[in-house]
Coordinates of N, CA and C in Angstrom, one line a residue:
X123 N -1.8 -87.9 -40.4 CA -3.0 -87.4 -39.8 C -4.2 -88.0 -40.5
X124 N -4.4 -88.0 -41.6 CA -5.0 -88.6 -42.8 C -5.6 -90.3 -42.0
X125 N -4.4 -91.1 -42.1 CA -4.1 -92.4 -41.0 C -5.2 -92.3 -40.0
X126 N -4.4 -91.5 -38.9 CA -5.0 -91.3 -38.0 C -6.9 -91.0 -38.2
X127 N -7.0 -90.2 -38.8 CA -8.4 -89.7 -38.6 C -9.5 -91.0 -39.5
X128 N -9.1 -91.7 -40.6 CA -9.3 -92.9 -41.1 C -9.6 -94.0 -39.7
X129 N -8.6 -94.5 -39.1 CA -8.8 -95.4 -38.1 C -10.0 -94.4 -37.0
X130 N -10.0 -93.5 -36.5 CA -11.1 -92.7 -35.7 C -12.6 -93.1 -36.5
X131 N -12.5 -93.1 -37.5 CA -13.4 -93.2 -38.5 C -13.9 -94.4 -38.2
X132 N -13.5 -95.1 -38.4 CA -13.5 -97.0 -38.5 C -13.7 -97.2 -37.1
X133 N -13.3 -97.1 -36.2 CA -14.1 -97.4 -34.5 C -14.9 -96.7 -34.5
X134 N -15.6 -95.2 -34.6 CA -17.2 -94.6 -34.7 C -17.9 -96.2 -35.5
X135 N -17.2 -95.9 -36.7 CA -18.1 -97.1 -37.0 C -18.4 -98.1 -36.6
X136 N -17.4 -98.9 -36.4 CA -17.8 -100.4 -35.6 C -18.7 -99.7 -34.2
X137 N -18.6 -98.9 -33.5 CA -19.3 -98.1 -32.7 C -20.3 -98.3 -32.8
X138 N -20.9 -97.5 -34.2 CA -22.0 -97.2 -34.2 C -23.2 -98.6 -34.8
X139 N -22.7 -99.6 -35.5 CA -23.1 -100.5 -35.9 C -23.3 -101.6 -34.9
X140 N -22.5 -101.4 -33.5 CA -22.6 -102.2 -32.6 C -23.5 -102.3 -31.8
X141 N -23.5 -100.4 -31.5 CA -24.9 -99.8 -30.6 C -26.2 -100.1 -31.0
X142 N -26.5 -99.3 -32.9 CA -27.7 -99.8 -33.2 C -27.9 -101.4 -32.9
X143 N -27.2 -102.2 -33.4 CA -27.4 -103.7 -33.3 C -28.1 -103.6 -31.5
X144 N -27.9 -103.7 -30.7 CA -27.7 -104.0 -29.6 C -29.1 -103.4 -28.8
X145 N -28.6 -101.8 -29.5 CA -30.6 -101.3 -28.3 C -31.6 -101.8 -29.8
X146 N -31.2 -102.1 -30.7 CA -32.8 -102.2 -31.6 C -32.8 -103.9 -30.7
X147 N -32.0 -104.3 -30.6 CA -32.7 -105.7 -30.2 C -33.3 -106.2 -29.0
X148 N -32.2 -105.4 -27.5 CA -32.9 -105.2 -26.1 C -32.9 -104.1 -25.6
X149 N -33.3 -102.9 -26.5 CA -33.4 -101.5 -26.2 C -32.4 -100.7 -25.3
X150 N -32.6 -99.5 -25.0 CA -31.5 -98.7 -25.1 C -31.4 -98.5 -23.6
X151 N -32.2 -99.1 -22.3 CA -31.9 -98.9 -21.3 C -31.2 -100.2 -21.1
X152 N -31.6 -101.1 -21.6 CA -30.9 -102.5 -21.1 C -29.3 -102.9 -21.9
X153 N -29.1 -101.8 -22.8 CA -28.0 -102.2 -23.3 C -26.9 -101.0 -22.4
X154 N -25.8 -101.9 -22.2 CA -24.2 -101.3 -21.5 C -23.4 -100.8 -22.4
X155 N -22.7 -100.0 -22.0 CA -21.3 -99.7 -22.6 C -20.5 -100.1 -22.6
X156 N -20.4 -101.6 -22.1 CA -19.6 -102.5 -21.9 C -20.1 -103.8 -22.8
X157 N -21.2 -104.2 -23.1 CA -22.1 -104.9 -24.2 C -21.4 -104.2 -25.7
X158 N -21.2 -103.0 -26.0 CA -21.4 -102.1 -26.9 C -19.6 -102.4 -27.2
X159 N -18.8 -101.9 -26.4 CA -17.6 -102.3 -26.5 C -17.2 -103.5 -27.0
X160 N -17.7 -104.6 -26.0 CA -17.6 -105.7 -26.5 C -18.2 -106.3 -28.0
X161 N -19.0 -105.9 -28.5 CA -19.7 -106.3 -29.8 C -18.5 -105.8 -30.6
X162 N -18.2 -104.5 -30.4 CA -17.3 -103.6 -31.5 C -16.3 -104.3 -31.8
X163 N -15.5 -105.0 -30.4 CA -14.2 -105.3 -30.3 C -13.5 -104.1 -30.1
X164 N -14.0 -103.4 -29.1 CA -12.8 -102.0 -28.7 C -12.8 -102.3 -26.8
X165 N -12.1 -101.7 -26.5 CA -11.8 -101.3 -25.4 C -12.8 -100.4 -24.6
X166 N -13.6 -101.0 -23.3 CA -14.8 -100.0 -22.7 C -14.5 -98.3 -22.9
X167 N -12.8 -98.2 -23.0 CA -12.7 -96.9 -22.7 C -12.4 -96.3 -23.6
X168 N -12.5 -97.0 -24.7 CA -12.1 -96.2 -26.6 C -14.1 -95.8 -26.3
X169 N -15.1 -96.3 -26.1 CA -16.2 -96.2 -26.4 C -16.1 -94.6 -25.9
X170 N -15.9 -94.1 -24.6 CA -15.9 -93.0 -23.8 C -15.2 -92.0 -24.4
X171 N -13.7 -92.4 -25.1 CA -12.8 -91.7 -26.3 C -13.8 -90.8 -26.9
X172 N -14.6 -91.8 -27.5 CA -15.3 -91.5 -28.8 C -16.4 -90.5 -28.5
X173 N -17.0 -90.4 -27.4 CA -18.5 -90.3 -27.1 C -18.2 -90.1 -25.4
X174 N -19.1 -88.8 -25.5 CA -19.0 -88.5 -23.5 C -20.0 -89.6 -22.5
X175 N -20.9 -90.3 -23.6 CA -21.7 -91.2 -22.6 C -22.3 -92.0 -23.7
X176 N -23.2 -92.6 -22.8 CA -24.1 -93.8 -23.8 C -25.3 -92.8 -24.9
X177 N -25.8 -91.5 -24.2 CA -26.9 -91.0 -24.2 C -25.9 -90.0 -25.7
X178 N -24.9 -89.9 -25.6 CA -24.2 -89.1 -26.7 C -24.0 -90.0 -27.9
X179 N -23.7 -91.3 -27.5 CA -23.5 -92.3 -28.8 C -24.4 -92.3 -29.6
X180 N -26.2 -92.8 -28.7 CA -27.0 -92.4 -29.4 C -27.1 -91.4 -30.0
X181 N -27.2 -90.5 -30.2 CA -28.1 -88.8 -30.5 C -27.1 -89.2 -31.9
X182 N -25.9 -89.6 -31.9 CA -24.8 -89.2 -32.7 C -25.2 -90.4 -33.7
X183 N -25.6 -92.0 -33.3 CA -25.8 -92.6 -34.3 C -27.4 -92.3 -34.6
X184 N -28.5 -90.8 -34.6 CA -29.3 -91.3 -34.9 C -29.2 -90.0 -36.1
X185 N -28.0 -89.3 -35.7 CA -27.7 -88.4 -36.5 C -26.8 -88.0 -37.6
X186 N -26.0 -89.2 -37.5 CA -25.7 -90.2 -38.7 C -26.2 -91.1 -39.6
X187 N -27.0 -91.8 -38.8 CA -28.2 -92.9 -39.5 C -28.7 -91.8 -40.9
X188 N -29.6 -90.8 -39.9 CA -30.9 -90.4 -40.8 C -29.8 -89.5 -41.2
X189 N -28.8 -88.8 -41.5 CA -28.2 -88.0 -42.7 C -27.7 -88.6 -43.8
X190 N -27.6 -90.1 -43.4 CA -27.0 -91.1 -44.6 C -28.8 -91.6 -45.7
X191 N -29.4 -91.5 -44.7 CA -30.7 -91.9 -45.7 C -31.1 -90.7 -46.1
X192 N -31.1 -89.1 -45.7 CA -31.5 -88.3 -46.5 C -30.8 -87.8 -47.4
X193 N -29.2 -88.1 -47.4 CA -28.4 -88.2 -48.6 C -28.7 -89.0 -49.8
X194 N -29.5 -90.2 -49.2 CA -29.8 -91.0 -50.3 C -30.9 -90.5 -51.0
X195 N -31.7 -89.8 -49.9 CA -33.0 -89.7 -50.9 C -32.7 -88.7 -52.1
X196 N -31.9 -87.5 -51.3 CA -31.2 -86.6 -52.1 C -30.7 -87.0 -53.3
X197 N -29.9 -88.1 -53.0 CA -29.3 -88.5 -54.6 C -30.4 -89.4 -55.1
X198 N -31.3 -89.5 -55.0 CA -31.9 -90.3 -55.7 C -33.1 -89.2 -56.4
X199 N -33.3 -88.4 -56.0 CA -34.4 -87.6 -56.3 C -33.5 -86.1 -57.6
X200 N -32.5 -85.9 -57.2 CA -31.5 -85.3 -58.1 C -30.8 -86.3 -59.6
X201 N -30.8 -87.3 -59.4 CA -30.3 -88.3 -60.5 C -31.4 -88.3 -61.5
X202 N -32.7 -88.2 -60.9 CA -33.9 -88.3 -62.4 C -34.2 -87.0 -62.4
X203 N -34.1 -86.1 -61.8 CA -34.6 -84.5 -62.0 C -33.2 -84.1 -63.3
X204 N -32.1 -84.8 -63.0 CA -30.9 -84.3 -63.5 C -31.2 -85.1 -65.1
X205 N -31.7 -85.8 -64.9 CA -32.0 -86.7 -67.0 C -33.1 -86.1 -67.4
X206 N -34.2 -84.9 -66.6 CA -35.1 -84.5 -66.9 C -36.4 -85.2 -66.9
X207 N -36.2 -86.3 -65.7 CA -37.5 -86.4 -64.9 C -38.6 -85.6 -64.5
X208 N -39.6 -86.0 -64.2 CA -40.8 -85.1 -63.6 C -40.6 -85.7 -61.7
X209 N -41.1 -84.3 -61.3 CA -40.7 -84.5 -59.8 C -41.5 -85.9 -59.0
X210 N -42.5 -86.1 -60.0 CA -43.4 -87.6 -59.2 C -42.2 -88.8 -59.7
X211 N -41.6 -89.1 -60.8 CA -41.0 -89.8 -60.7 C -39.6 -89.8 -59.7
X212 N -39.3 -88.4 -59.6 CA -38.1 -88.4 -58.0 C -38.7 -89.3 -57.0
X213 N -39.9 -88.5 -56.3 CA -40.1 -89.1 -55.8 C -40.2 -90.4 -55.1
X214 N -40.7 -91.4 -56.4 CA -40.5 -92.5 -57.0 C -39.6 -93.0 -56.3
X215 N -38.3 -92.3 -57.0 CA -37.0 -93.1 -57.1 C -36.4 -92.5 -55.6
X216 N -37.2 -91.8 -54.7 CA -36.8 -91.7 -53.4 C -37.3 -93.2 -52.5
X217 N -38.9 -93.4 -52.7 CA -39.4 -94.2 -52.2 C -38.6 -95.4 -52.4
X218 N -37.9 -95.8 -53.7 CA -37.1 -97.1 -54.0 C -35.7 -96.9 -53.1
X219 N -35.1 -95.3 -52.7 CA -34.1 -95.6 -52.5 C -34.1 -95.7 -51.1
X220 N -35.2 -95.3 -50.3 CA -35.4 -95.2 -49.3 C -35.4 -97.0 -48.8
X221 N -36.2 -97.6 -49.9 CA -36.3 -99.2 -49.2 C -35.5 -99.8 -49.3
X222 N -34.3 -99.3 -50.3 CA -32.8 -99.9 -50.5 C -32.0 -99.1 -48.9
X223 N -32.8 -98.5 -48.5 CA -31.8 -97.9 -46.9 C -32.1 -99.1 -46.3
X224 N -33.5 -99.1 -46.1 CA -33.8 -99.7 -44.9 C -33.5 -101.1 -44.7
X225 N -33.5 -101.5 -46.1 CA -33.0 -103.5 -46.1 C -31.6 -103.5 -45.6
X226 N -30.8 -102.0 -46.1 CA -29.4 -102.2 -45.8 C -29.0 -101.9 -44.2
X227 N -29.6 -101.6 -43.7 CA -29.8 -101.2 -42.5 C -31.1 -101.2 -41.4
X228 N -31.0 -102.4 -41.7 CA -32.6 -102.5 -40.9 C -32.9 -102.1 -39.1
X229 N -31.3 -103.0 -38.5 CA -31.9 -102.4 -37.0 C -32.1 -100.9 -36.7
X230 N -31.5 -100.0 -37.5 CA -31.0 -98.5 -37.6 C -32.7 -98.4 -37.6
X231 N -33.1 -99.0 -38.4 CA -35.0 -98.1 -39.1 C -35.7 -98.6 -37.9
X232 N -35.7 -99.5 -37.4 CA -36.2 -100.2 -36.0 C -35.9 -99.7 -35.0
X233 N -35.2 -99.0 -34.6 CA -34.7 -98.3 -33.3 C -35.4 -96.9 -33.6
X234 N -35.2 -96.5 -35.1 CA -35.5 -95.0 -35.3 C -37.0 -95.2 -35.0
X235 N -37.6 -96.1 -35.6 CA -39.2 -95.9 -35.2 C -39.7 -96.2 -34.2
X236 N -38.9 -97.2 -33.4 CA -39.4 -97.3 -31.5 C -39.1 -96.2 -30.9
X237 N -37.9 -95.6 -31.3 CA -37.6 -94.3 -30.4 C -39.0 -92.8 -31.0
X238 N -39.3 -92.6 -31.8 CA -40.2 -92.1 -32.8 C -41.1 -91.7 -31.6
X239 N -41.9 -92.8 -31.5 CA -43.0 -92.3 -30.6 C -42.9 -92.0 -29.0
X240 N -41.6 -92.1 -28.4 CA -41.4 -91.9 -27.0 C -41.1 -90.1 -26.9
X241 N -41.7 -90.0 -25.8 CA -41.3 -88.6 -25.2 C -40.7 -88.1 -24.5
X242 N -40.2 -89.1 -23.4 CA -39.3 -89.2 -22.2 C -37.9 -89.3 -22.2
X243 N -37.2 -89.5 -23.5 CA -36.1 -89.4 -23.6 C -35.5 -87.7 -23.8
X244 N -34.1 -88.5 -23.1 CA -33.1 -87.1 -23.6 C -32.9 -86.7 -24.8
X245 N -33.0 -87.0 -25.4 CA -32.6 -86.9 -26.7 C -33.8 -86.9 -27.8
X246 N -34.9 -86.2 -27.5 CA -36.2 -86.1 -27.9 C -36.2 -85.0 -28.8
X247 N -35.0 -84.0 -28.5 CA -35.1 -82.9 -29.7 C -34.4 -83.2 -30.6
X248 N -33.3 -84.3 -30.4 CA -32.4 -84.2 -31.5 C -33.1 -85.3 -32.5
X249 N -33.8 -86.3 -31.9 CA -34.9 -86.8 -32.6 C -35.4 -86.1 -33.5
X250 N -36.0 -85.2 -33.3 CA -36.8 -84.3 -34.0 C -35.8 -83.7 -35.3
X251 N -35.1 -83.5 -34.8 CA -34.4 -82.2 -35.7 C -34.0 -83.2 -36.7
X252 N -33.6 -84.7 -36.9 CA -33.2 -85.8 -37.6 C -34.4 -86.1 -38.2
X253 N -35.1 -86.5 -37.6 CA -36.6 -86.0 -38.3 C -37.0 -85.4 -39.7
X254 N -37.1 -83.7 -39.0 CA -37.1 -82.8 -39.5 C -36.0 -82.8 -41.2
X255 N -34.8 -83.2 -40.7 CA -33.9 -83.2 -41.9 C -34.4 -84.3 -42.9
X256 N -34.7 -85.2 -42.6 CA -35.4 -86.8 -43.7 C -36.7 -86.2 -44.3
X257 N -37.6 -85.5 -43.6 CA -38.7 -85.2 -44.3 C -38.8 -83.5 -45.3
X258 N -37.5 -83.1 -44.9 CA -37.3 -81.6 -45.6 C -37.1 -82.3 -47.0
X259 N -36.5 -83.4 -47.4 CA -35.7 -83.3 -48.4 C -37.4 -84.1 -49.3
X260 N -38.3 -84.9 -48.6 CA -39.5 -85.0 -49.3 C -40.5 -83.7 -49.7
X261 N -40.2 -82.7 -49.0 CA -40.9 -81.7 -48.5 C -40.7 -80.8 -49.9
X262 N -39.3 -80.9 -50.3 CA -38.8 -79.8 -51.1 C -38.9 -80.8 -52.7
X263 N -39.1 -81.8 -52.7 CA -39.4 -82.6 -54.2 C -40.9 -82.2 -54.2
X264 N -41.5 -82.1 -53.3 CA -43.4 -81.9 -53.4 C -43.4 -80.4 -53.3
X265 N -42.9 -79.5 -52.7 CA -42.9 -78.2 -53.6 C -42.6 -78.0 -54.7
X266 N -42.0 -78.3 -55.2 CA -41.0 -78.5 -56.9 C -42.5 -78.7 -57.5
X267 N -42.8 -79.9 -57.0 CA -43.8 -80.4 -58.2 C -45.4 -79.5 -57.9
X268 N -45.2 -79.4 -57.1 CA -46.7 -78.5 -57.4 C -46.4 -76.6 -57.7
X269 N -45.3 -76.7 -58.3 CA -44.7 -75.1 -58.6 C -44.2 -75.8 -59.9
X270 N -44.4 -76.5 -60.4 CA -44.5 -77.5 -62.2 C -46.0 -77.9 -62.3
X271 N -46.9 -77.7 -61.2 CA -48.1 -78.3 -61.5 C -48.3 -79.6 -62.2
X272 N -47.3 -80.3 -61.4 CA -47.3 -82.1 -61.5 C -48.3 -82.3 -60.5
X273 N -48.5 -81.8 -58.9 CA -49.4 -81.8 -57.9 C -50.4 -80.7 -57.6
X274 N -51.1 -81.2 -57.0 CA -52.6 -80.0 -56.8 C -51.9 -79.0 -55.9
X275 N -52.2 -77.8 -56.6 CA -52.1 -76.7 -55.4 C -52.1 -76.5 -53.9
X276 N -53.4 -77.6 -53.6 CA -54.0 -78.1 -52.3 C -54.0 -78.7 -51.7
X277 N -53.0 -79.3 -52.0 CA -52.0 -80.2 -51.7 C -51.2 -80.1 -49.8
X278 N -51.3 -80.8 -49.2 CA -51.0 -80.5 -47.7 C -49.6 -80.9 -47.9
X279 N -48.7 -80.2 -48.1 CA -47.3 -80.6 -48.5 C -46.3 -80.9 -47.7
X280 N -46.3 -80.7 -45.8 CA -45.5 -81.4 -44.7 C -46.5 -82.0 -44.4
X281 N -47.8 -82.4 -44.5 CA -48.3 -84.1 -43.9 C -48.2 -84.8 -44.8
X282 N -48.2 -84.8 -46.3 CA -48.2 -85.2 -47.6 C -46.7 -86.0 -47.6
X283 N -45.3 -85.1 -47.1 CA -43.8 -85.3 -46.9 C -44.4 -86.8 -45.9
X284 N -44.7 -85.9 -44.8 CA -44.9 -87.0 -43.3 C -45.1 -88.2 -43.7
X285 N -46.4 -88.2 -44.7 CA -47.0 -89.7 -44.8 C -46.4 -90.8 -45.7
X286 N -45.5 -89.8 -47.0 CA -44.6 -90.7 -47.8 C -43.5 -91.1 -46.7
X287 N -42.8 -90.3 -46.3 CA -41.9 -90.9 -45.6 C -42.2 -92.2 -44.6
X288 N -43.5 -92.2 -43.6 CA -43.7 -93.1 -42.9 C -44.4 -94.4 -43.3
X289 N -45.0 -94.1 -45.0 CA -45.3 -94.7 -45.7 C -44.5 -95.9 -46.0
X290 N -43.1 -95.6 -46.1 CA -41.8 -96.1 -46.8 C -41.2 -96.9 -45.2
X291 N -41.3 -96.5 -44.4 CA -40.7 -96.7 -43.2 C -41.6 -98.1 -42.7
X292 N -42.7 -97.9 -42.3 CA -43.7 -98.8 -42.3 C -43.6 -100.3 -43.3
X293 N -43.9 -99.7 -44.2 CA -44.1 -100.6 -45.3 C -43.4 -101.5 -44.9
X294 N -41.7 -100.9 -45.4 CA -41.0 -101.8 -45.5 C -40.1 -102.4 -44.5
X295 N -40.5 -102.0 -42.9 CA -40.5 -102.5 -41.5 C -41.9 -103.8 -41.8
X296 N -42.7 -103.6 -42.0 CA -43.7 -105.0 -42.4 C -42.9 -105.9 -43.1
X297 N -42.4 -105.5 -44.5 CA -42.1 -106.4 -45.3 C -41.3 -107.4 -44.9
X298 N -40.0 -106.6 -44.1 CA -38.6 -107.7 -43.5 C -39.4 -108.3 -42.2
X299 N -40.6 -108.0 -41.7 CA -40.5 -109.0 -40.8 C -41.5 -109.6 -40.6
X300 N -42.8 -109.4 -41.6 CA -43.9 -110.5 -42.0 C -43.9 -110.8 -43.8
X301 N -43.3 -110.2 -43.8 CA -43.5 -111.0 -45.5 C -41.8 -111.1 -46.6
X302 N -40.9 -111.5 -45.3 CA -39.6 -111.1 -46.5 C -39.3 -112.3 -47.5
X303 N -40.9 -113.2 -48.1 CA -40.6 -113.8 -49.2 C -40.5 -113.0 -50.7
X304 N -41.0 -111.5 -50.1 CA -41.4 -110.2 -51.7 C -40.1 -109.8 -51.6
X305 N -39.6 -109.3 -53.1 CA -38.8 -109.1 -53.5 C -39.1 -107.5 -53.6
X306 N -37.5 -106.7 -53.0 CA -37.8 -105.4 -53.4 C -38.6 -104.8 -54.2
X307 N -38.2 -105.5 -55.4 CA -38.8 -104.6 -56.5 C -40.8 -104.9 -56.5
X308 N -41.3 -106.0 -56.1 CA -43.0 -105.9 -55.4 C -43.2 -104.5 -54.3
X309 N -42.2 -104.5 -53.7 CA -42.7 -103.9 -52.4 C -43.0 -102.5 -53.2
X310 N -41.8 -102.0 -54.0 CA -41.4 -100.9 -54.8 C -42.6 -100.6 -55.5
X311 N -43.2 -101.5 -56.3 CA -44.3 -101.5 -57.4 C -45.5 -101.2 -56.4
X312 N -45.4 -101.4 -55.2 CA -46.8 -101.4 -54.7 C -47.0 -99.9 -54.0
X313 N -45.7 -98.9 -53.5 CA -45.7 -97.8 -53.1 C -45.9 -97.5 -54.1
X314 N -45.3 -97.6 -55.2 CA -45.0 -96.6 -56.7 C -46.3 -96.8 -56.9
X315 N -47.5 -97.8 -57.2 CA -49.5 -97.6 -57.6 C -49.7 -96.4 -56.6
X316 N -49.7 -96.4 -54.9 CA -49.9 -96.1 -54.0 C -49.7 -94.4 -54.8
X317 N -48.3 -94.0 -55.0 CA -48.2 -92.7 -55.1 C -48.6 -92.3 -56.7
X318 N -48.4 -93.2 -57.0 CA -49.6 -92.5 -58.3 C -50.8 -92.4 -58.7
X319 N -51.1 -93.0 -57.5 CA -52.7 -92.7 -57.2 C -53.6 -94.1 -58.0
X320 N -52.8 -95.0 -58.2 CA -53.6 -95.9 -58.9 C -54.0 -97.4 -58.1
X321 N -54.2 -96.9 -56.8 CA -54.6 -98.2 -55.5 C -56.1 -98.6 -56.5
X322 N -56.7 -97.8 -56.9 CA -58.3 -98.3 -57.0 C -58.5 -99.2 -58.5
X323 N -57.5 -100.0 -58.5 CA -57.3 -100.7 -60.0 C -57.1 -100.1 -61.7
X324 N -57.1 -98.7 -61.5 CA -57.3 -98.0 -63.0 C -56.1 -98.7 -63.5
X325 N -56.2 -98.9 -65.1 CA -55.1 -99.0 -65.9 C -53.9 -97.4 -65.6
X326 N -53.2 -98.6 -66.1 CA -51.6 -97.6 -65.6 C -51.5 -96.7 -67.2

C-alpha cells in the first residue's frame, strides 16, 4: 500500500509541475488536458484518475503550491524564534525563505499572481482561502511582535501581513525577470533595509 500510495504521489506530482509549467506560460484556458498529460508523460486518462477535471487540478495545485510556501515561512519564522530570536528577525528569515520559494519555483508564483487579480474564475474562493493561509502565518509573527512590543501598537497588522507578503512576491517576480544578474542574497538585503525601516539611508 505504502508502494502504491508513493507512485500516486509521484504522478500528482509530475501532474502538478506539468500544469503549473504549462498555464503560467499560455494560461489556463489555452492549456489542454492532453498538453498536461503529455508534458507529465502520463496517460490523458491517469490525469482524470487523479483529478475530476482541469478546473480541479488547478484549485488542487494552487492549494499545494501555497501550503508548501506557508510551511516554509512557518519553518523559517519558528527556527529563529526557537534560538531566541526577536519576532522582526523571523520575519526576516520569512522574507529570505519566501525568496528561496519563489526562485525554486517560479512558474507556481507567476500563475499565483496572474490568477490574484481575476474575478471570473471558478476557483476564485479557493484562491482566496490559499491566500488567506500564506498571509495568516505573516499575520501571526506581527502579532507576536507587537504583544513583545518589537512593533507599534498601531500598527495595521493584516495590511501590514498583505504588504510583506506581496512585497516578497513582487520583488522577487521583478528580480527573475528584469534583473536576474542580483544574487539572492542583494535581493534579501534590500527587503531586510525595507523592513527595518532603514530605506531612508540611516546607519544600520
Amino acid at each position: 500500500m505504502d508502494s502504491s500510495h508513493s507512485r500516486r504521489d509521484a504522478t500528482r506530482r509530475k501532474l502538478f509541475d506539468a500544469a503549473v509549467t504549462l498555464i503560467a506560460e499560455q494560461g489556463f484556458s489555452s492549456t489542454t488536458v492532453d498538453e498536461i498529460a503529455e508534458r507529465a508523460g502520463v496517460a490523458k486518462g491517469t490525469v482524470y484518475y487523479n483529478f475530476a477535471s482541469k478546473n480541479v487540478l488547478f484549485e488542487e495545485l494552487l492549494r499545494h503550491g501555497i501550503e508548501l510556501l506557508a510551511t516554509s515561512l512557518q519553518s523559517a519564522a519558528d527556527e529563529v524564534t526557537g534560538r531566541g530570536g526577536s519576532r522582526i528577525d523571523a520575519l526576516d528569515a520569512m522574507i529570505r525563505a519566501g525568496l528561496d520559494f519563489i526562485s525554486r519555483y517560479p512558474a507556481l508564483t507567476q500563475l499565483y499572481v496572474a490568477e490574484l487579480w481575476r474575478t471570473n474564475r471558478a476557483w476564485q474562493s479557493t484562491l482566496m482561502v490559499v491566500r488567506e493561509r500564506a498571509i495568516t502565518v505573516v499575520e501571526t509573527v506581527l502579532r507576536e511582535a507587537v504583544a513583545r512590543a518589537e512593533l507599534s501598537e498601531e500598527i495595521d497588522v493584516p495590511l501590514t501581513a498583505s504588504a510583506l507578503f506581496g512585497m516578497v512576491l513582487v520583488a522577487a517576480l521583478d528580480w527573475q525577470s528584469y534583473q536576474p544578474d542580483r544574487s539572492i542574497d542583494e535581493v534579501h538585503a534590500a527587503l531586510s533595509r525595507l523592513l527595518q525601516g532603514r530605506v531612508g539611508g540611516q546607519a544600520s
